[in-house]
Amino acid sequence: MKLDKDQKEILIVEDSPTQAEQLKFDLEQNGYQVKTAINGREALKYLEKHKPFIVISDIVMPEMDGFELCTTIKFDERLKSIPVILLTSLSDPEDIVKGLLCMADNFIVKPYDEEYLLSRIEYIKVNKEIRKREQSQLGVEIFFAGQKHLITADRMQILDLLISTYETAVQKNHELERAKEELAELNSKLEEKVKNRTEALSAEIEERKKAEERIRKINRIYHVTSNINQTIVRSRSEEELFKEVCGIAVEIGKFKLVWIGLFDEKTKCVCVKSYRGIVDSPVSLSVKLEDEKNKDNTVAVAIETMEYGICNNIQTVHGTKPWEELAYKNDYHSVCSFPIIVFGKPYGTINLYSDQRNFFDEEEVSLLDEMALDVSFCIETLINEEKRKKAEEAVFQAEEKYRDLVEHINDIIYSVDKNGIVTYLSPAVEKILGYKPEEVIGKHMNYILKDFQITEAAELFMQTLAGKLNMVEYIIYTKEGMPKWTRISSSLMIEQGEVIGVRGVISDIMEMKNAEQELIRAKENAEEMNRLKSNFLANMSHELRTPIIAILGFAEFLQNEIRNPEQLEFISYIIEGGQRLNNTLNSLLELSKLESAKLEPEKSYCNVEKKLKEVIGTIKDKVLKKNLSLSMNVNTKNLSAKIDESVFEKIMLHLLDNAVKFTNRGGITITLEKEIEDHYEWAKVSVTDTGVGISKESMENMFSSFRQISEGYNRSFEGLGIGLTITKKFIELFKGKILVESKLNNGSTFSILLPTTVRDITFEKAAELQKEPPLTESEIAVKKEKPKILHVEDNEATRIIIKKYLFKYYDVDQAEDGITAIEKAAETKFDLILMDINLGYGIDGVEAMQRIRVLSGYADTPVIAVTAYVLSGDKEKFLEQGFTDYLGKPFTKDQLIQLAQNHLVNYQSKKNN
């Protein structure tokens, strides 16, 4: 239906959202544009700005009803031409009169259908022009329901309302006719319905009997589950639980047989653990799940799927062995197996047998499945309870062990509340101070102090409670009045975030204090020993270095072979200890060389920045291990100094090692810059840390040998205390200076000044480019023919290690003395010889080397001295005697392979040329 633009908009006034939405939908389906309002006042607000084609309004609404709305519209000059349709149920004849009084254009009686509604709207559209031509209005007074009413509606409005009323009456007559026809049809079918109803009642009675039987059965199941739940609460063992469950299911549930079996994961069998009912000997029966004949058994289904398995007609279903014979013999017809699931895994089954076919349905199975879950929960509880008892026993034994430890430990264990009242003292207090624990416990700690100590002790106690003090050395007087030095270590006792007291350990340190005095008295003897150390270290060098190579070598080899984390940790300790021993030995030997003035540095121009970066790379792991920051600032580029690179590296390592050792928070900064001082140009390298700092007293002795900022039995840091001594002596070799700025607890800055000049470093880069890079281990490994190496060494451990190092890449032969080495060299042409110097007996390594040199083909063969003679001048001496190169013990695998490969490459190059 095509509508004019001015005939499209309809306003619906309806307080029921559902009815308004339905009416809106019907109209929009027929091309109308629909607006809605929930009462008369909202409609009038809309009409102030809009003029719809028709207003359709419900009568009964809040705030303003339909009659009042219609009256307002009709008495408004701008709106009165809008047709108004009122929706009514015509429950009161007075509605017609009210409709005439408010001048409504039409009525639609609820309920209405869509066609009738559309016809009323169409009727209004057709008659709208007629209404426009009527100019006069009639005023007629009527009496209705005892009241006088003035009707001002025009004739068309009255006629529309009368037609509407008539159509409504006709509609009601049609409805009455249809009702009459339906009544006649009902009467004709009444007899048939009575008959059908009678049959239905009979069926219903039969169904009710079945329902009653079912209810009795369900009640029985409920009774079973209820009693089993009570049993679960009481049961203290698995055996007791199973026995009670089987008994309740048979006696109360009226099942013919109930048995519970447990599943064995290893044998894949379910074996009977408890049963009750009519059966000869089910205890001997079991279900082996792997047997083909048991694959569809209800027990197998319950275990494998962890859901119940049902067979409601045992005697007609195959796959129920070995239970078929049992069913035939005892007239069982239905069986259901419920899984017992413990900690998420199948634990066993509860198996119920009935003499009725189709006994188990969904509702009963659901209840019984719940019962099986309860049994599972009970078993978990019993298992957890057993674990708890074992844990409590373990705790009890641990407490007994701890109590025994506390009672027999030599130190006093104590606790004091925040008010200073002693709450615990271990028995050691009697041995150390002469008091019995019960004498002091419950009293204030001042009880064991002298009067002159109380004020100081109170201040120390307050610092401890504030977390500022956790250890102090303090004199406590014994019960007999004798002073005794003690070390009091303490920690805070905290509950719910609040400090409630202090606990800790009191140690007797009288012996340590006496030892300190002994150390002072032994100072002169130590100074004498210091004068002897250089000669002693020189003589012991060979004996100390030889076993170190075995320790580090075997440890490094094992580290690459072993995969056990704990053993790897042990090996790392061995390597760390060996390296520490090696570093200590090197430091002692360096000091010996420096003090004997036998160290002559090999000076050459070195790019300081480049060398610093290399050194920093070696120290990074230590820095990261302590969570410290590490940075380098270069203020002057291309600074080079005439120094011995290896000695400079040792200087920086000593300074950086100290910075890492004495810094626990913050970080380390290395600064390189040029400085002009005393008309000289210096390369200034500064190492700044945020560590413990140095007191003025300690700075006076900081460059003395074997001195540290903390000394004695309780010293805070490792090392011999010779690092700065060596550093200072090295710097003096370069005509340089070392400066220190430090404040206790506020970090330190060590600066070294080296004579320098700004140089062009392009020559260094060119030299680097000319160097042939050494082959990697993988490049060595791919060569088709392994180079032959002869290793001469009298120490068996060293021979094993070096062979382990080299055998993957080279063909290694070994000799333990000089004569054997000469014989092997005469028989086989070797590409490289590694020669120890001190071969124990017979000729030494120097003579062996010189004899091999005269053999055919060995004049240019590289022979490397591998020795523990590493004192000043040793290397130069061995090179003068004819060795190609020198390797001091101990050394690493990489150092050995690198040195060997360099010489093999050079040797092959010479042979090819």
mmCIF file with all atom_site columns, C-alpha atoms in Angstrom, residues 745-879:
data_model
loop_
_atom_site.group_PDB
_atom_site.id
_atom_site.type_symbol
_atom_site.label_atom_id
_atom_site.label_alt_id
_atom_site.label_comp_id
_atom_site.label_asym_id
_atom_site.label_entity_id
_atom_site.label_seq_id
_atom_site.pdbx_PDB_ins_code
_atom_site.Cartn_x
_atom_site.Cartn_y
_atom_site.Cartn_z
_atom_site.occupancy
_atom_site.B_iso_or_equiv
_atom_site.pdbx_formal_charge
_atom_site.auth_seq_id
_atom_site.auth_comp_id
_atom_site.auth_asym_id
_atom_site.auth_atom_id
_atom_site.pdbx_PDB_model_num
ATOM 1   C CA . ASN A 1 745 ? 81.630  3.556   53.684 1.00 0.00 ? 745 ASN A CA 1
ATOM 2   C CA . ASN A 1 746 ? 81.602  5.947   50.730 1.00 0.00 ? 746 ASN A CA 1
ATOM 3   C CA . GLY A 1 747 ? 83.571  4.169   47.977 1.00 0.00 ? 747 GLY A CA 1
ATOM 4   C CA . SER A 1 748 ? 87.062  4.613   46.555 1.00 0.00 ? 748 SER A CA 1
ATOM 5   C CA . THR A 1 749 ? 88.805  5.933   43.430 1.00 0.00 ? 749 THR A CA 1
ATOM 6   C CA . PHE A 1 750 ? 92.193  4.510   42.396 1.00 0.00 ? 750 PHE A CA 1
ATOM 7   C CA . SER A 1 751 ? 93.918  6.462   39.607 1.00 0.00 ? 751 SER A CA 1
ATOM 8   C CA . ILE A 1 752 ? 97.096  5.472   37.789 1.00 0.00 ? 752 ILE A CA 1
ATOM 9   C CA . LEU A 1 753 ? 99.141  7.910   35.693 1.00 0.00 ? 753 LEU A CA 1
ATOM 10  C CA . LEU A 1 754 ? 101.287 6.516   32.882 1.00 0.00 ? 754 LEU A CA 1
ATOM 11  C CA . PRO A 1 755 ? 103.701 8.550   30.680 1.00 0.00 ? 755 PRO A CA 1
ATOM 12  C CA . THR A 1 756 ? 102.082 8.834   27.278 1.00 0.00 ? 756 THR A CA 1
ATOM 13  C CA . THR A 1 757 ? 101.580 10.699  24.011 1.00 0.00 ? 757 THR A CA 1
ATOM 14  C CA . VAL A 1 758 ? 98.709  10.936  21.567 1.00 0.00 ? 758 VAL A CA 1
ATOM 15  C CA . ARG A 1 759 ? 99.678  8.598   18.729 1.00 0.00 ? 759 ARG A CA 1
ATOM 16  C CA . ASP A 1 760 ? 98.251  7.608   15.399 1.00 0.00 ? 760 ASP A CA 1
ATOM 17  C CA . ILE A 1 761 ? 96.912  4.100   15.910 1.00 0.00 ? 761 ILE A CA 1
ATOM 18  C CA . THR A 1 762 ? 96.527  3.258   12.227 1.00 0.00 ? 762 THR A CA 1
ATOM 19  C CA . PHE A 1 763 ? 99.839  1.406   12.389 1.00 0.00 ? 763 PHE A CA 1
ATOM 20  C CA . GLU A 1 764 ? 98.341  -0.867  15.052 1.00 0.00 ? 764 GLU A CA 1
ATOM 21  C CA . LYS A 1 765 ? 95.320  -1.644  12.897 1.00 0.00 ? 765 LYS A CA 1
ATOM 22  C CA . ALA A 1 766 ? 97.595  -2.405  9.953  1.00 0.00 ? 766 ALA A CA 1
ATOM 23  C CA . ALA A 1 767 ? 99.622  -4.786  12.099 1.00 0.00 ? 767 ALA A CA 1
ATOM 24  C CA . GLU A 1 768 ? 96.459  -6.541  13.183 1.00 0.00 ? 768 GLU A CA 1
ATOM 25  C CA . LEU A 1 769 ? 95.317  -6.978  9.575  1.00 0.00 ? 769 LEU A CA 1
ATOM 26  C CA . GLN A 1 770 ? 98.651  -8.601  8.685  1.00 0.00 ? 770 GLN A CA 1
ATOM 27  C CA . LYS A 1 771 ? 98.281  -11.199 11.416 1.00 0.00 ? 771 LYS A CA 1
ATOM 28  C CA . GLU A 1 772 ? 96.940  -14.509 10.161 1.00 0.00 ? 772 GLU A CA 1
ATOM 29  C CA . PRO A 1 773 ? 94.005  -15.479 12.368 1.00 0.00 ? 773 PRO A CA 1
ATOM 30  C CA . PRO A 1 774 ? 94.539  -18.791 14.145 1.00 0.00 ? 774 PRO A CA 1
ATOM 31  C CA . LEU A 1 775 ? 92.401  -21.751 13.155 1.00 0.00 ? 775 LEU A CA 1
ATOM 32  C CA . THR A 1 776 ? 89.452  -22.618 15.361 1.00 0.00 ? 776 THR A CA 1
ATOM 33  C CA . GLU A 1 777 ? 89.084  -26.042 16.951 1.00 0.00 ? 777 GLU A CA 1
ATOM 34  C CA . SER A 1 778 ? 86.443  -26.970 14.370 1.00 0.00 ? 778 SER A CA 1
ATOM 35  C CA . GLU A 1 779 ? 88.857  -25.975 11.536 1.00 0.00 ? 779 GLU A CA 1
ATOM 36  C CA . ILE A 1 780 ? 91.548  -28.111 13.103 1.00 0.00 ? 780 ILE A CA 1
ATOM 37  C CA . ALA A 1 781 ? 89.144  -31.044 13.379 1.00 0.00 ? 781 ALA A CA 1
ATOM 38  C CA . VAL A 1 782 ? 88.209  -31.060 9.673  1.00 0.00 ? 782 VAL A CA 1
ATOM 39  C CA . LYS A 1 783 ? 91.807  -31.497 8.457  1.00 0.00 ? 783 LYS A CA 1
ATOM 40  C CA . LYS A 1 784 ? 92.191  -34.914 6.878  1.00 0.00 ? 784 LYS A CA 1
ATOM 41  C CA . GLU A 1 785 ? 95.589  -35.742 8.408  1.00 0.00 ? 785 GLU A CA 1
ATOM 42  C CA . LYS A 1 786 ? 96.298  -34.915 12.050 1.00 0.00 ? 786 LYS A CA 1
ATOM 43  C CA . PRO A 1 787 ? 99.669  -33.286 12.782 1.00 0.00 ? 787 PRO A CA 1
ATOM 44  C CA . LYS A 1 788 ? 101.997 -35.456 14.902 1.00 0.00 ? 788 LYS A CA 1
ATOM 45  C CA . ILE A 1 789 ? 103.028 -34.123 18.317 1.00 0.00 ? 789 ILE A CA 1
ATOM 46  C CA . LEU A 1 790 ? 105.551 -35.610 20.752 1.00 0.00 ? 790 LEU A CA 1
ATOM 47  C CA . HIS A 1 791 ? 104.962 -34.720 24.415 1.00 0.00 ? 791 HIS A CA 1
ATOM 48  C CA . VAL A 1 792 ? 107.832 -35.297 26.861 1.00 0.00 ? 792 VAL A CA 1
ATOM 49  C CA . GLU A 1 793 ? 106.843 -35.170 30.573 1.00 0.00 ? 793 GLU A CA 1
ATOM 50  C CA . ASP A 1 794 ? 107.839 -37.191 33.638 1.00 0.00 ? 794 ASP A CA 1
ATOM 51  C CA . ASN A 1 795 ? 104.635 -36.400 35.601 1.00 0.00 ? 795 ASN A CA 1
ATOM 52  C CA . GLU A 1 796 ? 101.931 -38.934 34.719 1.00 0.00 ? 796 GLU A CA 1
ATOM 53  C CA . ALA A 1 797 ? 98.991  -36.683 35.586 1.00 0.00 ? 797 ALA A CA 1
ATOM 54  C CA . THR A 1 798 ? 100.316 -33.933 33.299 1.00 0.00 ? 798 THR A CA 1
ATOM 55  C CA . ARG A 1 799 ? 100.782 -36.443 30.481 1.00 0.00 ? 799 ARG A CA 1
ATOM 56  C CA . ILE A 1 800 ? 97.179  -37.609 30.802 1.00 0.00 ? 800 ILE A CA 1
ATOM 57  C CA . ILE A 1 801 ? 95.812  -34.072 30.834 1.00 0.00 ? 801 ILE A CA 1
ATOM 58  C CA . ILE A 1 802 ? 97.781  -32.869 27.805 1.00 0.00 ? 802 ILE A CA 1
ATOM 59  C CA . LYS A 1 803 ? 96.800  -35.962 25.831 1.00 0.00 ? 803 LYS A CA 1
ATOM 60  C CA . LYS A 1 804 ? 93.144  -35.347 26.738 1.00 0.00 ? 804 LYS A CA 1
ATOM 61  C CA . TYR A 1 805 ? 93.536  -31.758 25.580 1.00 0.00 ? 805 TYR A CA 1
ATOM 62  C CA . LEU A 1 806 ? 95.095  -32.600 22.221 1.00 0.00 ? 806 LEU A CA 1
ATOM 63  C CA . PHE A 1 807 ? 93.955  -36.054 21.062 1.00 0.00 ? 807 PHE A CA 1
ATOM 64  C CA . LYS A 1 808 ? 90.875  -34.782 19.173 1.00 0.00 ? 808 LYS A CA 1
ATOM 65  C CA . TYR A 1 809 ? 92.946  -32.548 16.943 1.00 0.00 ? 809 TYR A CA 1
ATOM 66  C CA . TYR A 1 810 ? 96.446  -34.066 16.840 1.00 0.00 ? 810 TYR A CA 1
ATOM 67  C CA . ASP A 1 811 ? 98.174  -37.449 16.747 1.00 0.00 ? 811 ASP A CA 1
ATOM 68  C CA . VAL A 1 812 ? 99.899  -37.360 20.172 1.00 0.00 ? 812 VAL A CA 1
ATOM 69  C CA . ASP A 1 813 ? 102.742 -39.625 21.272 1.00 0.00 ? 813 ASP A CA 1
ATOM 70  C CA . GLN A 1 814 ? 104.373 -39.327 24.708 1.00 0.00 ? 814 GLN A CA 1
ATOM 71  C CA . ALA A 1 815 ? 107.645 -40.051 26.458 1.00 0.00 ? 815 ALA A CA 1
ATOM 72  C CA . GLU A 1 816 ? 108.387 -39.832 30.178 1.00 0.00 ? 816 GLU A CA 1
ATOM 73  C CA . ASP A 1 817 ? 112.138 -39.217 29.911 1.00 0.00 ? 817 ASP A CA 1
ATOM 74  C CA . GLY A 1 818 ? 114.645 -37.595 27.566 1.00 0.00 ? 818 GLY A CA 1
ATOM 75  C CA . ILE A 1 819 ? 116.242 -40.771 26.170 1.00 0.00 ? 819 ILE A CA 1
ATOM 76  C CA . THR A 1 820 ? 112.866 -42.260 25.210 1.00 0.00 ? 820 THR A CA 1
ATOM 77  C CA . ALA A 1 821 ? 111.942 -38.951 23.553 1.00 0.00 ? 821 ALA A CA 1
ATOM 78  C CA . ILE A 1 822 ? 115.107 -39.007 21.410 1.00 0.00 ? 822 ILE A CA 1
ATOM 79  C CA . GLU A 1 823 ? 114.420 -42.609 20.380 1.00 0.00 ? 823 GLU A CA 1
ATOM 80  C CA . LYS A 1 824 ? 110.816 -41.834 19.398 1.00 0.00 ? 824 LYS A CA 1
ATOM 81  C CA . ALA A 1 825 ? 111.913 -38.742 17.453 1.00 0.00 ? 825 ALA A CA 1
ATOM 82  C CA . ALA A 1 826 ? 114.471 -40.867 15.538 1.00 0.00 ? 826 ALA A CA 1
ATOM 83  C CA . GLU A 1 827 ? 111.794 -43.407 14.589 1.00 0.00 ? 827 GLU A CA 1
ATOM 84  C CA . THR A 1 828 ? 108.948 -40.977 13.706 1.00 0.00 ? 828 THR A CA 1
ATOM 85  C CA . LYS A 1 829 ? 108.978 -37.505 12.219 1.00 0.00 ? 829 LYS A CA 1
ATOM 86  C CA . PHE A 1 830 ? 106.928 -35.237 14.527 1.00 0.00 ? 830 PHE A CA 1
ATOM 87  C CA . ASP A 1 831 ? 105.534 -31.852 13.486 1.00 0.00 ? 831 ASP A CA 1
ATOM 88  C CA . LEU A 1 832 ? 105.798 -30.358 17.017 1.00 0.00 ? 832 LEU A CA 1
ATOM 89  C CA . ILE A 1 833 ? 107.479 -31.291 20.318 1.00 0.00 ? 833 ILE A CA 1
ATOM 90  C CA . LEU A 1 834 ? 106.292 -30.220 23.789 1.00 0.00 ? 834 LEU A CA 1
ATOM 91  C CA . MET A 1 835 ? 109.230 -30.614 26.201 1.00 0.00 ? 835 MET A CA 1
ATOM 92  C CA . ASP A 1 836 ? 109.240 -30.460 29.994 1.00 0.00 ? 836 ASP A CA 1
ATOM 93  C CA . ILE A 1 837 ? 112.531 -29.190 31.506 1.00 0.00 ? 837 ILE A CA 1
ATOM 94  C CA . ASN A 1 838 ? 112.840 -31.099 34.782 1.00 0.00 ? 838 ASN A CA 1
ATOM 95  C CA . LEU A 1 839 ? 112.378 -34.736 33.722 1.00 0.00 ? 839 LEU A CA 1
ATOM 96  C CA . GLY A 1 840 ? 113.218 -36.188 37.131 1.00 0.00 ? 840 GLY A CA 1
ATOM 97  C CA . TYR A 1 841 ? 116.073 -38.525 36.170 1.00 0.00 ? 841 TYR A CA 1
ATOM 98  C CA . GLY A 1 842 ? 118.484 -38.918 33.288 1.00 0.00 ? 842 GLY A CA 1
ATOM 99  C CA . ILE A 1 843 ? 118.999 -36.045 30.921 1.00 0.00 ? 843 ILE A CA 1
ATOM 100 C CA . ASP A 1 844 ? 116.869 -32.899 31.317 1.00 0.00 ? 844 ASP A CA 1
ATOM 101 C CA . GLY A 1 845 ? 114.580 -31.340 28.731 1.00 0.00 ? 845 GLY A CA 1
ATOM 102 C CA . VAL A 1 846 ? 117.193 -28.866 27.476 1.00 0.00 ? 846 VAL A CA 1
ATOM 103 C CA . GLU A 1 847 ? 119.677 -31.627 26.589 1.00 0.00 ? 847 GLU A CA 1
ATOM 104 C CA . ALA A 1 848 ? 116.927 -33.784 25.058 1.00 0.00 ? 848 ALA A CA 1
ATOM 105 C CA . MET A 1 849 ? 115.868 -30.852 22.859 1.00 0.00 ? 849 MET A CA 1
ATOM 106 C CA . GLN A 1 850 ? 119.429 -30.185 21.720 1.00 0.00 ? 850 GLN A CA 1
ATOM 107 C CA . ARG A 1 851 ? 119.980 -33.859 20.793 1.00 0.00 ? 851 ARG A CA 1
ATOM 108 C CA . ILE A 1 852 ? 116.728 -33.984 18.825 1.00 0.00 ? 852 ILE A CA 1
ATOM 109 C CA . ARG A 1 853 ? 117.717 -30.838 16.952 1.00 0.00 ? 853 ARG A CA 1
ATOM 110 C CA . VAL A 1 854 ? 120.675 -32.675 15.361 1.00 0.00 ? 854 VAL A CA 1
ATOM 111 C CA . LEU A 1 855 ? 118.426 -35.479 14.083 1.00 0.00 ? 855 LEU A CA 1
ATOM 112 C CA . SER A 1 856 ? 117.508 -35.400 10.416 1.00 0.00 ? 856 SER A CA 1
ATOM 113 C CA . GLY A 1 857 ? 114.544 -33.121 9.697  1.00 0.00 ? 857 GLY A CA 1
ATOM 114 C CA . TYR A 1 858 ? 114.342 -31.499 13.168 1.00 0.00 ? 858 TYR A CA 1
ATOM 115 C CA . ALA A 1 859 ? 116.465 -28.394 12.653 1.00 0.00 ? 859 ALA A CA 1
ATOM 116 C CA . ASP A 1 860 ? 113.361 -26.200 12.126 1.00 0.00 ? 860 ASP A CA 1
ATOM 117 C CA . THR A 1 861 ? 110.782 -28.321 13.971 1.00 0.00 ? 861 THR A CA 1
ATOM 118 C CA . PRO A 1 862 ? 109.100 -26.230 16.671 1.00 0.00 ? 862 PRO A CA 1
ATOM 119 C CA . VAL A 1 863 ? 110.051 -27.406 20.184 1.00 0.00 ? 863 VAL A CA 1
ATOM 120 C CA . ILE A 1 864 ? 108.165 -25.664 22.990 1.00 0.00 ? 864 ILE A CA 1
ATOM 121 C CA . ALA A 1 865 ? 109.408 -25.618 26.585 1.00 0.00 ? 865 ALA A CA 1
ATOM 122 C CA . VAL A 1 866 ? 106.425 -26.567 28.798 1.00 0.00 ? 866 VAL A CA 1
ATOM 123 C CA . THR A 1 867 ? 107.702 -25.990 32.330 1.00 0.00 ? 867 THR A CA 1
ATOM 124 C CA . ALA A 1 868 ? 107.001 -24.779 35.843 1.00 0.00 ? 868 ALA A CA 1
ATOM 125 C CA . TYR A 1 869 ? 110.194 -22.660 35.822 1.00 0.00 ? 869 TYR A CA 1
ATOM 126 C CA . VAL A 1 870 ? 108.527 -19.272 35.522 1.00 0.00 ? 870 VAL A CA 1
ATOM 127 C CA . LEU A 1 871 ? 110.792 -16.947 37.460 1.00 0.00 ? 871 LEU A CA 1
ATOM 128 C CA . SER A 1 872 ? 112.294 -13.854 35.938 1.00 0.00 ? 872 SER A CA 1
ATOM 129 C CA . GLY A 1 873 ? 114.756 -14.711 33.163 1.00 0.00 ? 873 GLY A CA 1
ATOM 130 C CA . ASP A 1 874 ? 113.698 -18.357 32.795 1.00 0.00 ? 874 ASP A CA 1
ATOM 131 C CA . LYS A 1 875 ? 111.848 -17.820 29.514 1.00 0.00 ? 875 LYS A CA 1
ATOM 132 C CA . GLU A 1 876 ? 114.675 -15.870 27.937 1.00 0.00 ? 876 GLU A CA 1
ATOM 133 C CA . LYS A 1 877 ? 117.194 -18.511 29.038 1.00 0.00 ? 877 LYS A CA 1
ATOM 134 C CA . PHE A 1 878 ? 115.233 -21.397 27.453 1.00 0.00 ? 878 PHE A CA 1
ATOM 135 C CA . LEU A 1 879 ? 114.745 -19.484 24.187 1.00 0.00 ? 879 LEU A CA 1
#
